[in-house]
Coordinates of C-alpha atoms in Angstrom, one line a residue:
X3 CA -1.7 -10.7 -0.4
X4 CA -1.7 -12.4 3.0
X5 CA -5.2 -12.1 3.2
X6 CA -6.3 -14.0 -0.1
X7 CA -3.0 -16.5 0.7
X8 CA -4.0 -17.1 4.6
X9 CA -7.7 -17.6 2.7
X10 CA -6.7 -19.9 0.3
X11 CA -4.2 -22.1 2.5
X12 CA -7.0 -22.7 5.1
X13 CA -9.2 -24.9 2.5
X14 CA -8.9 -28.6 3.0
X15 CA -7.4 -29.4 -0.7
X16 CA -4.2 -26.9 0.4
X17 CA -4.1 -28.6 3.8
X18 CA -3.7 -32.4 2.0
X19 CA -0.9 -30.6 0.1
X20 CA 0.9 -29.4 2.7
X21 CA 1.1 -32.5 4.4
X22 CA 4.7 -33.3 2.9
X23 CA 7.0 -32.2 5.9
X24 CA 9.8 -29.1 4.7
X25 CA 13.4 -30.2 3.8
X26 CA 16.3 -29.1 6.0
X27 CA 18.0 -27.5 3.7
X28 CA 17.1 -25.9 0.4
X29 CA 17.5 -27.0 -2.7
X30 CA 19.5 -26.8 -5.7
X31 CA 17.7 -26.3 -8.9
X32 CA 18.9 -28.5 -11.9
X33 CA 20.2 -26.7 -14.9
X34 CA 18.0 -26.3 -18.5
X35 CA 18.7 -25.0 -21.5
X36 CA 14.7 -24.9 -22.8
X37 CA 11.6 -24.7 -21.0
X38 CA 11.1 -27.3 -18.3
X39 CA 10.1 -28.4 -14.9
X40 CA 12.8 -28.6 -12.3
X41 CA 12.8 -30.0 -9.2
X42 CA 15.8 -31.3 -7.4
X43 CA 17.1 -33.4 -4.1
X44 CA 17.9 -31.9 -0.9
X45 CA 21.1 -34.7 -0.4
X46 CA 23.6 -34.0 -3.1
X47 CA 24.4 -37.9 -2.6
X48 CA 21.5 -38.6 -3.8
X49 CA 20.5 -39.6 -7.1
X50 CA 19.2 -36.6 -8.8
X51 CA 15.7 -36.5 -10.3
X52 CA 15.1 -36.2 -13.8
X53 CA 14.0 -32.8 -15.5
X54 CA 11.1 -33.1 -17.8
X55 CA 9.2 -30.7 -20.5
X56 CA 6.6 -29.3 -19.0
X57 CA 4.1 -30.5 -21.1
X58 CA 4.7 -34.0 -20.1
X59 CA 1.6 -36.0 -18.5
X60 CA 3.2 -37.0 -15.4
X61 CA 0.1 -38.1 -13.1
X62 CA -2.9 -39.6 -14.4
X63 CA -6.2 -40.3 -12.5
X64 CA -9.1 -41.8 -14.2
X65 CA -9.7 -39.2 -16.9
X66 CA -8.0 -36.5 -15.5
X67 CA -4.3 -36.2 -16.3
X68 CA -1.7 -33.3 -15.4
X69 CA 1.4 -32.3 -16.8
X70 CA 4.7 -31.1 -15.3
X71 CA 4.1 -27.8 -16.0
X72 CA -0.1 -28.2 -14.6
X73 CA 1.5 -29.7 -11.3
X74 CA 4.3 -26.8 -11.2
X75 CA 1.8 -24.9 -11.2
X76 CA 0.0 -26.2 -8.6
X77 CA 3.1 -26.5 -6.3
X78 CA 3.9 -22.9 -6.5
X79 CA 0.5 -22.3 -5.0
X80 CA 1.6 -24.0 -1.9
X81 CA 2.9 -22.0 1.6
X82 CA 6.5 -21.5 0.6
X83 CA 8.4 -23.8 3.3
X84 CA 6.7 -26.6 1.5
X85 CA 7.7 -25.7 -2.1
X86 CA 11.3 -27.0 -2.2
X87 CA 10.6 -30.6 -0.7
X88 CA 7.0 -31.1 -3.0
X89 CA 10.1 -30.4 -6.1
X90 CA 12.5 -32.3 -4.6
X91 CA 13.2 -34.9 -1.9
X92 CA 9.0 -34.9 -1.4
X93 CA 8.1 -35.1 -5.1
X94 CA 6.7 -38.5 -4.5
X95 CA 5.1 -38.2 -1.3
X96 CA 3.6 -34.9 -2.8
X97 CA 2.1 -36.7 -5.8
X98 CA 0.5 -39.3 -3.5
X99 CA -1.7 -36.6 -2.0
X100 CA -2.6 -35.2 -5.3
X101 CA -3.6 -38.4 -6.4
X102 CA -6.2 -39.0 -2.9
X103 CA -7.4 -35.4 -4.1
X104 CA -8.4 -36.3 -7.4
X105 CA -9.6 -40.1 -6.5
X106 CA -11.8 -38.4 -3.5
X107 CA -13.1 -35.6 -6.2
X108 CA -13.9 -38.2 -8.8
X109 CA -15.4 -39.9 -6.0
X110 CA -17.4 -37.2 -4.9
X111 CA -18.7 -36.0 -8.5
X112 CA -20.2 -39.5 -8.4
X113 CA -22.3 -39.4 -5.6
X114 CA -23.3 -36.0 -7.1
X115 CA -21.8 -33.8 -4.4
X116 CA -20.1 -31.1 -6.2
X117 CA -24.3 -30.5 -6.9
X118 CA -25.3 -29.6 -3.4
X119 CA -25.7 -26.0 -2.2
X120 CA -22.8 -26.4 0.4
X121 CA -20.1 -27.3 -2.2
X122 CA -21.2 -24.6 -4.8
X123 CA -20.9 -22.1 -2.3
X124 CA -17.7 -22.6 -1.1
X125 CA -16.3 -23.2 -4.7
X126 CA -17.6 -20.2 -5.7
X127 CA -15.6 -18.8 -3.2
X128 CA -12.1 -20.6 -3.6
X129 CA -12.4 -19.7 -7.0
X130 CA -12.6 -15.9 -6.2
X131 CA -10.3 -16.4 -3.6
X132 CA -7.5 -17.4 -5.9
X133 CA -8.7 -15.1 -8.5
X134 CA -8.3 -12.3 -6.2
X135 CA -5.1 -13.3 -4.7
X136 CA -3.7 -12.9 -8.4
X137 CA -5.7 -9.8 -9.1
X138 CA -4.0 -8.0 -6.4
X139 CA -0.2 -9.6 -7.2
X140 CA -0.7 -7.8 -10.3
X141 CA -1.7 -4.9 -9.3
X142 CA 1.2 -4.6 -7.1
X143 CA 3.3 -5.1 -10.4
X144 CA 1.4 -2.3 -12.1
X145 CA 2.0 0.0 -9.0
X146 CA 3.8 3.2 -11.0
X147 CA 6.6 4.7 -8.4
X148 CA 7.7 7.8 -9.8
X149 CA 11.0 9.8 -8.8
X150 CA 8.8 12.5 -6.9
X151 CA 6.9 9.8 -4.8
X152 CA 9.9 8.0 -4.1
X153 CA 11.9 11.4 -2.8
X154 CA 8.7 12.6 -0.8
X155 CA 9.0 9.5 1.5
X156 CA 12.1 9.5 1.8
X157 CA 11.7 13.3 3.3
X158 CA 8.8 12.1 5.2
X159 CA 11.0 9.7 6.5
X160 CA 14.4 10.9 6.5
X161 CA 14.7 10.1 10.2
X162 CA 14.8 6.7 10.0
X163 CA 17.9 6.3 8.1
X164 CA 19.9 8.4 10.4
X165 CA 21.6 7.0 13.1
X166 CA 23.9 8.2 15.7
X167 CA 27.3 6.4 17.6
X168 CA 27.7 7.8 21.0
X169 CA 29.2 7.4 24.4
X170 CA 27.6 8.6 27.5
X171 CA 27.7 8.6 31.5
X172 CA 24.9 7.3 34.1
X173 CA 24.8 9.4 37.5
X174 CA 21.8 7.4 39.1
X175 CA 19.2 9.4 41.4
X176 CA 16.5 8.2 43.3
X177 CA 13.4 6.5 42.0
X178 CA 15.6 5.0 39.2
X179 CA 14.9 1.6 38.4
X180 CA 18.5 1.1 38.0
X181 CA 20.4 -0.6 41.2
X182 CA 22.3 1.8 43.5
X183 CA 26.1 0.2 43.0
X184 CA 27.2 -2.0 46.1
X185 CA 28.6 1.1 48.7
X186 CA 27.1 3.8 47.0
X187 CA 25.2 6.2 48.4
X188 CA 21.9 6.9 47.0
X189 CA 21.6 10.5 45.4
X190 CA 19.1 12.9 45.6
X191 CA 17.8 14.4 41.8
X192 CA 20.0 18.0 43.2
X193 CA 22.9 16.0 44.0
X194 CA 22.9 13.5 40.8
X195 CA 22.9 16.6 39.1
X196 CA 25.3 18.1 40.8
X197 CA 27.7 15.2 40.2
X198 CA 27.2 15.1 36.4
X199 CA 27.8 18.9 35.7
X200 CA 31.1 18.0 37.7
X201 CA 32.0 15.6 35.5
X202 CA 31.4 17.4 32.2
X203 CA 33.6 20.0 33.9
X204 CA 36.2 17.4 34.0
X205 CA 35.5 16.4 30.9
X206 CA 35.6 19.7 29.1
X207 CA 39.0 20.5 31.4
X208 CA 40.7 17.6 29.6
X209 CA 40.2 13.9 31.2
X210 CA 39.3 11.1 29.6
X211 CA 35.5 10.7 28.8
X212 CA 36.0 7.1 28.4
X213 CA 38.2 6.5 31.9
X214 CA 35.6 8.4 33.5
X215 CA 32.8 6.7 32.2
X216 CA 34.2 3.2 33.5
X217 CA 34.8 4.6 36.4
X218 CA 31.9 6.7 37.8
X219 CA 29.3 6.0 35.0
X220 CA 26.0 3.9 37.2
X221 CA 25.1 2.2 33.6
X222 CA 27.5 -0.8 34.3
X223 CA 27.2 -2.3 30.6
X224 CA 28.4 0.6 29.0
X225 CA 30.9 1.5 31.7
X226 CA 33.1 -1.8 30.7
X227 CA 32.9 -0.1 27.3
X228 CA 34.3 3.4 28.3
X229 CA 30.7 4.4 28.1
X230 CA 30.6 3.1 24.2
X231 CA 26.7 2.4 23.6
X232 CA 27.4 1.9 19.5
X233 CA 25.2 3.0 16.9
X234 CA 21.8 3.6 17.2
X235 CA 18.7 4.8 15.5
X236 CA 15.6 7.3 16.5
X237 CA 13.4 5.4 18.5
X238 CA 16.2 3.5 20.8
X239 CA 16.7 5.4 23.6
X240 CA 14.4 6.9 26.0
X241 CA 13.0 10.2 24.6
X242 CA 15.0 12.5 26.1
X243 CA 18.1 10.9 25.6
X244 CA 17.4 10.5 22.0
X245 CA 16.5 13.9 21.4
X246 CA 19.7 15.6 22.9
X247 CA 21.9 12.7 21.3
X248 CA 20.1 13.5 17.3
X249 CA 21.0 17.3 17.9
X250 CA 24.3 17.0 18.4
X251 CA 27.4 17.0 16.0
X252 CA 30.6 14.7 16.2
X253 CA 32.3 15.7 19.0
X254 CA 29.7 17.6 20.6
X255 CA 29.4 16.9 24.4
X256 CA 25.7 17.4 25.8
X257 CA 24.7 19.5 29.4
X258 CA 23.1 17.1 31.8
X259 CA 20.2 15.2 30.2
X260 CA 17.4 14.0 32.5
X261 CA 15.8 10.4 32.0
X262 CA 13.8 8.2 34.0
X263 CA 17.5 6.9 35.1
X264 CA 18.9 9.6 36.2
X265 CA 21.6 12.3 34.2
X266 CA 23.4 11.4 31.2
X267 CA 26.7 13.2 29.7
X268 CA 26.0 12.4 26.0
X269 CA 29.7 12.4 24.0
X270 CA 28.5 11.6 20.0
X271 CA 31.2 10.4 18.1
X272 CA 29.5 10.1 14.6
X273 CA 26.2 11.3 12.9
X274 CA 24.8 9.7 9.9
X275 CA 22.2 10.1 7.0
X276 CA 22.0 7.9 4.3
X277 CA 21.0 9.0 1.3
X278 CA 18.4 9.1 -0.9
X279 CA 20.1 6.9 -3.6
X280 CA 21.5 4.4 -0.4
X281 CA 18.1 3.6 0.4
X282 CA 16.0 3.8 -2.8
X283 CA 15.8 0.2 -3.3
X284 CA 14.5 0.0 0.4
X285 CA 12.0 2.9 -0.4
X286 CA 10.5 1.4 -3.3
X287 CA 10.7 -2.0 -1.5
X288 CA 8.4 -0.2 1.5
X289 CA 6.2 1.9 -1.0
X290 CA 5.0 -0.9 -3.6
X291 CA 3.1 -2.6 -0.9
X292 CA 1.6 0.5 -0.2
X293 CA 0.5 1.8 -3.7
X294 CA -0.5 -1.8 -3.7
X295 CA -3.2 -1.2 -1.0
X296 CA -4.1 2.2 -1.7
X297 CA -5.0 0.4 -5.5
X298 CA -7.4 -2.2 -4.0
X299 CA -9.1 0.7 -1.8
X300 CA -9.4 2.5 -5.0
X301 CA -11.3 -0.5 -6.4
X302 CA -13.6 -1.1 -3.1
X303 CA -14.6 2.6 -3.6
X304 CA -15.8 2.1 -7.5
X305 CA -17.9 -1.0 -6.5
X306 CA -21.2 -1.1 -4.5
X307 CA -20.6 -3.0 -1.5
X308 CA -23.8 -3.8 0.6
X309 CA -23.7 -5.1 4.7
X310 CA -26.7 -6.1 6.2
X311 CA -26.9 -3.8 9.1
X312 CA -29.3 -6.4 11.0
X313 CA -27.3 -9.3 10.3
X314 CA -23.9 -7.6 11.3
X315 CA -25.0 -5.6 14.2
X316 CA -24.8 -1.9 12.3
X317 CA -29.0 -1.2 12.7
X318 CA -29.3 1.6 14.8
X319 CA -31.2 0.6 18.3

């Protein structure tokens, strides 16, 4: 969960960590056949580093040792942009800061610091940090997402998988924020009108919707196209535009359509859905996180959670 990651990643032992810079490239895990601990160099003309089991002691401080698989462990835990380098090119460097960690702990357990009210607070807290940041990763495994659930969302929202591929024609009008075209004159709303039912009627009596798009459209990037503005999706165009465009069949050429630039002649050349089986993996992708959620609200609402209303600002004046 962000939240309990962001938490977590702010605490000074995470920030030592992190201090091993991110490789420019990632890198290429080395091959086992059993159980073990892989990490691997970023130059492939480089020496490779050796893979070891993972319950090989690999750094000892004072009494405290760690294995492979304890350091792993421990790198996995890290932002991920530093992962790769702390298993490969970094390993080192990354060993060097857990070492000051565990020297500065030791070190700290000796003048009998881990005893003071400040540190016990704040451990208390990391600990149920990371506790709860793997709490709610496994609730989001146990998230359930059954064929009916999947299919309601993706009627809920069907419109975002559709898109459309359309041409159209600009006649500008006044108060557009669009540039009147060097020698033009500048239309009144009746006479930009007036000019795009003309052109439909041109249209519909057989000339080229594209020739006359390059020619009299006012939307000069699309005019170099023939009028071609590609595929696009609900939400892309201005609201009018969009719904006239999403009503229409292939082949279907719209009346005047008023926007904030002026009138449009709307030409769609293709009108697509995918289906429900084309986008189940991005359904289930978009729903987990939210069963996710809705399980941890579920869990808030079983527990009794007190605020102090004087110390937050909630006691009633």
């Amino acid at each position: 969960m962000t939240l309990f990651r962001s938490l977590l990643f702010l605490t000074p032992v995470a920030c030592l960590l992190a201090q091993t810079p991110p490789p420019p490239s990632p890198p290429k895990p080395a091959p086992a056949t059993q159980p073990t601990v892989t990490m691997s160099v970023d130059n492939p003309s480089s020496k490779p580093l050796p893979v070891v089991p993972p319950d090989r002691v690999v750094i000892t401080v004072g009494e405290t040792t760690l294995t492979a698989g304890q350091l792993d462990s421990i790198i996995e835990s890290l932002p991920e942009q530093y992962r790769a380098t702390a298993k490969g090119a970094g390993r080192k460097q990354f060993a060097d800061n857990v070492v000051r960690i565990l020297v500065l702990s030791q070190e700290g357990k000796r003048r009998k610091l881990n005893e003071t009210t400040s540190y016990q607070a704040q451990s208390a807290f990391q600990n149920a940090n990371l506790l709860a940041g793997l709490t709610y990763t496994q609730l989001g495994k146990d998230v359930t997402l059954d064929e009916a659930t999947v299919h309601k969302y993706y009627d809920d929202h069907k419109q975002e998988f559709e898109q459309v591929r359309a041409r159209h024609i600009l006649v500008r009008m006044q108060g557009s924020p669009l540039p009147v075209k060097p020698g033009q004159k500048e239309l009144t709303e009746a006479e930009a009108l007036a000019k795009a039912t003309d052109l439909r009627k041109k249209i519909e009596g057989g000339a080229d919707f594209a020739a006359l798009a390059t020619a009299e459209s006012d939307d000069t990037n699309s005019a170099a196209k023939g009028g071609d503005l590609g595929a696009f999706k609900h939400g892309q165009m201005v609201p009018s535009f969009d719904q006239a465009a999403f009503a229409m069949k292939p082949g279907d050429l719209s009346q005047p359509v008023k926007s904030q630039f002026g009138y449009h002649i709307i030409k769609v050349e293709a009108h697509e859905s995918k289906t429900f089986e084309e986008v189940r993996p991005d359904l289930e992708h978009r729903l987990r996180p939210e069963m996710q959620q809705k399980a941890l609200e579920e869990l808030q609402k079983k527990t009794n959670v007190v605020l102090d209303p004087e110390y937050y600002g909630l006691a009633k004046q």
